[in-house]
Amino acid sequence: MTQADSPNRLSRIIVRLWPQAGNLPVRDFTILQREVVGTLYGMVLFACMLGWLTVATDRADLQANWLLMLSGIIFIVIINQLSFFWILRQPDGETEMISGNLSVLIGLATLLIVGPGLIWMLLLAHLFELAHRLWQYRLFVQRWNVIRNSLVSQSTLGLSYLSCYYAFMMLGGSLPPNDLGLITLGAMLGALLVFSAVLLGCFALLFLLQIVLKQTAGRRMGMQYLTRFIGLTIMPPLPFALLGAVVYSAYALTGYLFWCTSVVMINLIAHWLSKSVAASDQRREELARLEALGRSILTSPPELAALPTLLVQHVSGMFRERRICIGLFDGQILLRRPADEPVDTHLLAWLAAHPGERIWQPHENPPWPGAEGRFVRITVPIRAVENEPAIGMIFLELGTLEGDPESMLPALQTLGATIVSAIHRVDEHRRTLRLHRFDQELAMAGQIQASFLPTSIPAIPGWQLTATLRPARETSGDFYDLLLLPGGGLGLIIADVADKGTGAALFMALSRTLLRTYAFEYRDDPASVLRAANERILMDTDSTMFVTVFYGILDPATGTLRYANAGHNPPFLLRHDGSLATLTNTGVPLGIDHERTWATRDITLAQSDVLVIYTDGITEAQNEHEEMFETRRLLTVARTTTDAHQLQEHILDAVTTFAGNAAQSDDIALLILARH
């Protein structure tokens, strides 16, 4: 579907001037129309503002107050780089970001001191910012958008400033105001109302013009967004502009600079808080939707036809995306948003030939034909088994982004693993119905479980780290995980589900996902990770299973290990001087009681210290006489070497030799950490 379905006069004019626009999708052509309308409207506003400003400017005031105006402009430029924002979520899953800053506050305060000459300085400062942005964005569409935004915003702001100034003077105000009396306050209140009315009126006229020209995007944005923008970011702080002008009257330039510095600090705090809140909200939204998707997959019929519906329900809007496409390389499209846009065959062909995790920034041109920069784009492969060829791809295009796009990778990777589990569930169901072979189902479940394990052991200077898992059957209730945490920490997880078989494997998969997710949310508090995972396990399951967990966070620089032990076999820390420390339990296993809590403890590994973390498949291994390997044998072997790789081989060989011809009765997981 192209712009041919848009019959208004503006459409025909654009196509006549730019024939290539006739091939654009409706959505992109609508954006192009809005850019053209906005540019023309901004040019008219700018001409009006410039003429009025020329008449209103007193050159003597410019010469007398240039230092004060320059100071205000510097503060405004600083604040413009530190916008704060709100993310508003609609009931249908759509999100709306309202951003702003306190630059208008400093601008109005300075206006009440020096008069309309300030606007010339504002325009000059904005020209430098505009030149920088035009240099930063090299694409024609990007530069057009920047110019259009600049014309509309600066013209509207200039007209609002001029209207505010004249209203203030006509209502009895003076420059600069020297008191907070009733006359001054009344004049200021009236001027602020005029300022907001002009600002609102200019944008309202633009939206009305777009509606008249059948711009559906303009109607959709409408006055609701502008009303929220003014109500949340402009009107609340405006009365404080009068305070800045009065401070200048009392304390001259020194007081004015102090007041401006205070405004910048308040704006900076709001900037940091908004980024932190938005990131936390995004992680919670991702976790909640991924959990809901997983539950829906488990409760839905094992049919691949049901998966697209579930993805539309739980994934659409999860990442505040502009576009998202989830497809398999066999031609199946599982999710496409917007749904009315055709699939980009060039994109799918390129992804099939180059599967991998990639992030393109707005200034980078993607390599597939027909694509341009302007947006953040992320691709994540969907793999049935780690290190095997990808079976599909997740493609994400973000219109606006606050924060690091790499922070979305864990959620996208988990989404890919969830899709793989749903596909395998469907495949296994079909295979079971066709062949009636339960052992094949268990084998595939084991492959899926293996894909959850780390694909490689992190290399940390000054440390040796090994990890292994030996399932007793096709599926395992034991697992381990290694997490590279933000800030340089290393997360060590080893766990044992108190059961065997397929049920234990599914319980293991749920526990592993929850522990990994909360480990990134509570980066330095193992007890909080266990508490949050325990609550979610008890909320989402009604089985009698539970899981023992040891979770530690290692600081490689200091050797400090912060850990919590939920009923797991106590790991051994073999000191270089021959002494032994035991990392005992700090709470009960997960999945037993809502009211349980866990304590966090710290221990430090010195040079040549070795930490042995294991499951009871080692100490409870039996030989043909039903004798157990026991802890004492494990400790004897553990003292033979301080090399982690050799020690792993020694322990596994010792268990195998002890068991002899007896079958392995329980899963074995072993993790060894040595400092050198």
PDB file of C-alpha atoms in Angstrom, residues 581-675:
ATOM      1  CA  ALA A 581      35.992 -22.160  55.247  1.00  0.00           C
ATOM      2  CA  THR A 582      32.434 -23.363  54.629  1.00  0.00           C
ATOM      3  CA  LEU A 583      29.849 -21.091  52.979  1.00  0.00           C
ATOM      4  CA  THR A 584      26.863 -22.300  54.972  1.00  0.00           C
ATOM      5  CA  ASN A 585      23.158 -21.723  54.369  1.00  0.00           C
ATOM      6  CA  THR A 586      21.680 -18.253  54.829  1.00  0.00           C
ATOM      7  CA  GLY A 587      18.090 -19.370  54.272  1.00  0.00           C
ATOM      8  CA  VAL A 588      15.786 -22.175  53.113  1.00  0.00           C
ATOM      9  CA  PRO A 589      15.350 -23.379  49.483  1.00  0.00           C
ATOM     10  CA  LEU A 590      13.196 -21.384  47.055  1.00  0.00           C
ATOM     11  CA  GLY A 591       9.579 -22.363  46.434  1.00  0.00           C
ATOM     12  CA  ILE A 592       8.633 -23.290  50.000  1.00  0.00           C
ATOM     13  CA  ASP A 593       7.248 -20.243  51.793  1.00  0.00           C
ATOM     14  CA  HIS A 594       6.317 -16.648  50.887  1.00  0.00           C
ATOM     15  CA  GLU A 595       7.487 -15.309  54.244  1.00  0.00           C
ATOM     16  CA  ARG A 596      11.065 -16.557  54.092  1.00  0.00           C
ATOM     17  CA  THR A 597      14.050 -14.207  53.873  1.00  0.00           C
ATOM     18  CA  TRP A 598      17.733 -14.731  53.154  1.00  0.00           C
ATOM     19  CA  ALA A 599      20.848 -13.128  54.545  1.00  0.00           C
ATOM     20  CA  THR A 600      23.837 -11.919  52.536  1.00  0.00           C
ATOM     21  CA  ARG A 601      27.396 -12.620  53.665  1.00  0.00           C
ATOM     22  CA  ASP A 602      30.821 -11.549  52.427  1.00  0.00           C
ATOM     23  CA  ILE A 603      34.023 -13.565  52.164  1.00  0.00           C
ATOM     24  CA  THR A 604      37.356 -12.724  50.502  1.00  0.00           C
ATOM     25  CA  LEU A 605      39.442 -15.038  48.312  1.00  0.00           C
ATOM     26  CA  ALA A 606      43.194 -14.470  48.651  1.00  0.00           C
ATOM     27  CA  GLN A 607      45.973 -15.562  46.297  1.00  0.00           C
ATOM     28  CA  SER A 608      45.981 -19.378  45.722  1.00  0.00           C
ATOM     29  CA  ASP A 609      42.568 -19.805  47.398  1.00  0.00           C
ATOM     30  CA  VAL A 610      40.179 -22.270  45.711  1.00  0.00           C
ATOM     31  CA  LEU A 611      36.364 -22.235  45.946  1.00  0.00           C
ATOM     32  CA  VAL A 612      34.511 -25.495  45.159  1.00  0.00           C
ATOM     33  CA  ILE A 613      30.761 -25.178  44.494  1.00  0.00           C
ATOM     34  CA  TYR A 614      28.873 -28.419  43.787  1.00  0.00           C
ATOM     35  CA  THR A 615      25.549 -30.239  43.880  1.00  0.00           C
ATOM     36  CA  ASP A 616      24.770 -33.357  45.900  1.00  0.00           C
ATOM     37  CA  GLY A 617      25.204 -35.531  42.809  1.00  0.00           C
ATOM     38  CA  ILE A 618      28.891 -35.640  43.792  1.00  0.00           C
ATOM     39  CA  THR A 619      28.714 -36.309  47.531  1.00  0.00           C
ATOM     40  CA  GLU A 620      25.751 -38.726  47.174  1.00  0.00           C
ATOM     41  CA  ALA A 621      27.183 -40.696  44.236  1.00  0.00           C
ATOM     42  CA  GLN A 622      26.918 -44.422  44.996  1.00  0.00           C
ATOM     43  CA  ASN A 623      29.030 -47.429  44.061  1.00  0.00           C
ATOM     44  CA  GLU A 624      27.888 -51.002  43.497  1.00  0.00           C
ATOM     45  CA  HIS A 625      27.739 -51.556  47.264  1.00  0.00           C
ATOM     46  CA  GLU A 626      25.439 -48.524  47.720  1.00  0.00           C
ATOM     47  CA  GLU A 627      28.169 -46.642  49.558  1.00  0.00           C
ATOM     48  CA  MET A 628      28.245 -42.837  49.086  1.00  0.00           C
ATOM     49  CA  PHE A 629      31.183 -40.766  47.914  1.00  0.00           C
ATOM     50  CA  GLU A 630      30.556 -38.348  50.808  1.00  0.00           C
ATOM     51  CA  THR A 631      32.050 -34.989  51.685  1.00  0.00           C
ATOM     52  CA  ARG A 632      35.286 -36.328  53.159  1.00  0.00           C
ATOM     53  CA  ARG A 633      36.358 -37.877  49.844  1.00  0.00           C
ATOM     54  CA  LEU A 634      35.512 -34.644  48.019  1.00  0.00           C
ATOM     55  CA  LEU A 635      37.687 -32.639  50.437  1.00  0.00           C
ATOM     56  CA  THR A 636      40.559 -35.074  50.066  1.00  0.00           C
ATOM     57  CA  VAL A 637      40.548 -34.705  46.271  1.00  0.00           C
ATOM     58  CA  ALA A 638      40.017 -30.918  46.487  1.00  0.00           C
ATOM     59  CA  ARG A 639      43.320 -30.483  48.349  1.00  0.00           C
ATOM     60  CA  THR A 640      45.388 -32.122  45.566  1.00  0.00           C
ATOM     61  CA  THR A 641      45.902 -28.997  43.418  1.00  0.00           C
ATOM     62  CA  THR A 642      45.115 -25.293  43.194  1.00  0.00           C
ATOM     63  CA  ASP A 643      44.690 -25.384  39.388  1.00  0.00           C
ATOM     64  CA  ALA A 644      40.960 -25.145  38.666  1.00  0.00           C
ATOM     65  CA  HIS A 645      41.038 -27.163  35.420  1.00  0.00           C
ATOM     66  CA  GLN A 646      43.078 -30.005  36.906  1.00  0.00           C
ATOM     67  CA  LEU A 647      40.942 -30.015  40.039  1.00  0.00           C
ATOM     68  CA  GLN A 648      37.746 -30.391  38.000  1.00  0.00           C
ATOM     69  CA  GLU A 649      39.207 -33.416  36.213  1.00  0.00           C
ATOM     70  CA  HIS A 650      40.434 -34.929  39.507  1.00  0.00           C
ATOM     71  CA  ILE A 651      37.017 -34.623  41.169  1.00  0.00           C
ATOM     72  CA  LEU A 652      35.059 -36.037  38.211  1.00  0.00           C
ATOM     73  CA  ASP A 653      37.560 -38.881  37.735  1.00  0.00           C
ATOM     74  CA  ALA A 654      37.392 -39.694  41.439  1.00  0.00           C
ATOM     75  CA  VAL A 655      33.586 -39.873  41.383  1.00  0.00           C
ATOM     76  CA  THR A 656      33.617 -42.048  38.223  1.00  0.00           C
ATOM     77  CA  THR A 657      36.226 -44.412  39.688  1.00  0.00           C
ATOM     78  CA  PHE A 658      34.330 -44.681  42.980  1.00  0.00           C
ATOM     79  CA  ALA A 659      30.988 -45.429  41.282  1.00  0.00           C
ATOM     80  CA  GLY A 660      32.489 -48.166  39.102  1.00  0.00           C
ATOM     81  CA  ASN A 661      29.750 -49.952  37.169  1.00  0.00           C
ATOM     82  CA  ALA A 662      26.937 -48.375  39.171  1.00  0.00           C
ATOM     83  CA  ALA A 663      24.643 -46.114  37.134  1.00  0.00           C
ATOM     84  CA  GLN A 664      24.723 -42.392  37.819  1.00  0.00           C
ATOM     85  CA  SER A 665      21.776 -41.771  40.137  1.00  0.00           C
ATOM     86  CA  ASP A 666      21.703 -37.984  40.279  1.00  0.00           C
ATOM     87  CA  ASP A 667      22.728 -34.952  38.224  1.00  0.00           C
ATOM     88  CA  ILE A 668      26.189 -33.533  38.851  1.00  0.00           C
ATOM     89  CA  ALA A 669      27.024 -29.826  38.606  1.00  0.00           C
ATOM     90  CA  LEU A 670      30.461 -28.525  39.573  1.00  0.00           C
ATOM     91  CA  LEU A 671      31.868 -24.994  39.561  1.00  0.00           C
ATOM     92  CA  ILE A 672      35.444 -24.206  40.664  1.00  0.00           C
ATOM     93  CA  LEU A 673      36.946 -20.728  41.174  1.00  0.00           C
ATOM     94  CA  ALA A 674      40.646 -20.229  41.881  1.00  0.00           C
ATOM     95  CA  ARG A 675      42.617 -17.019  42.381  1.00  0.00           C
TER      96      ARG A 675
END
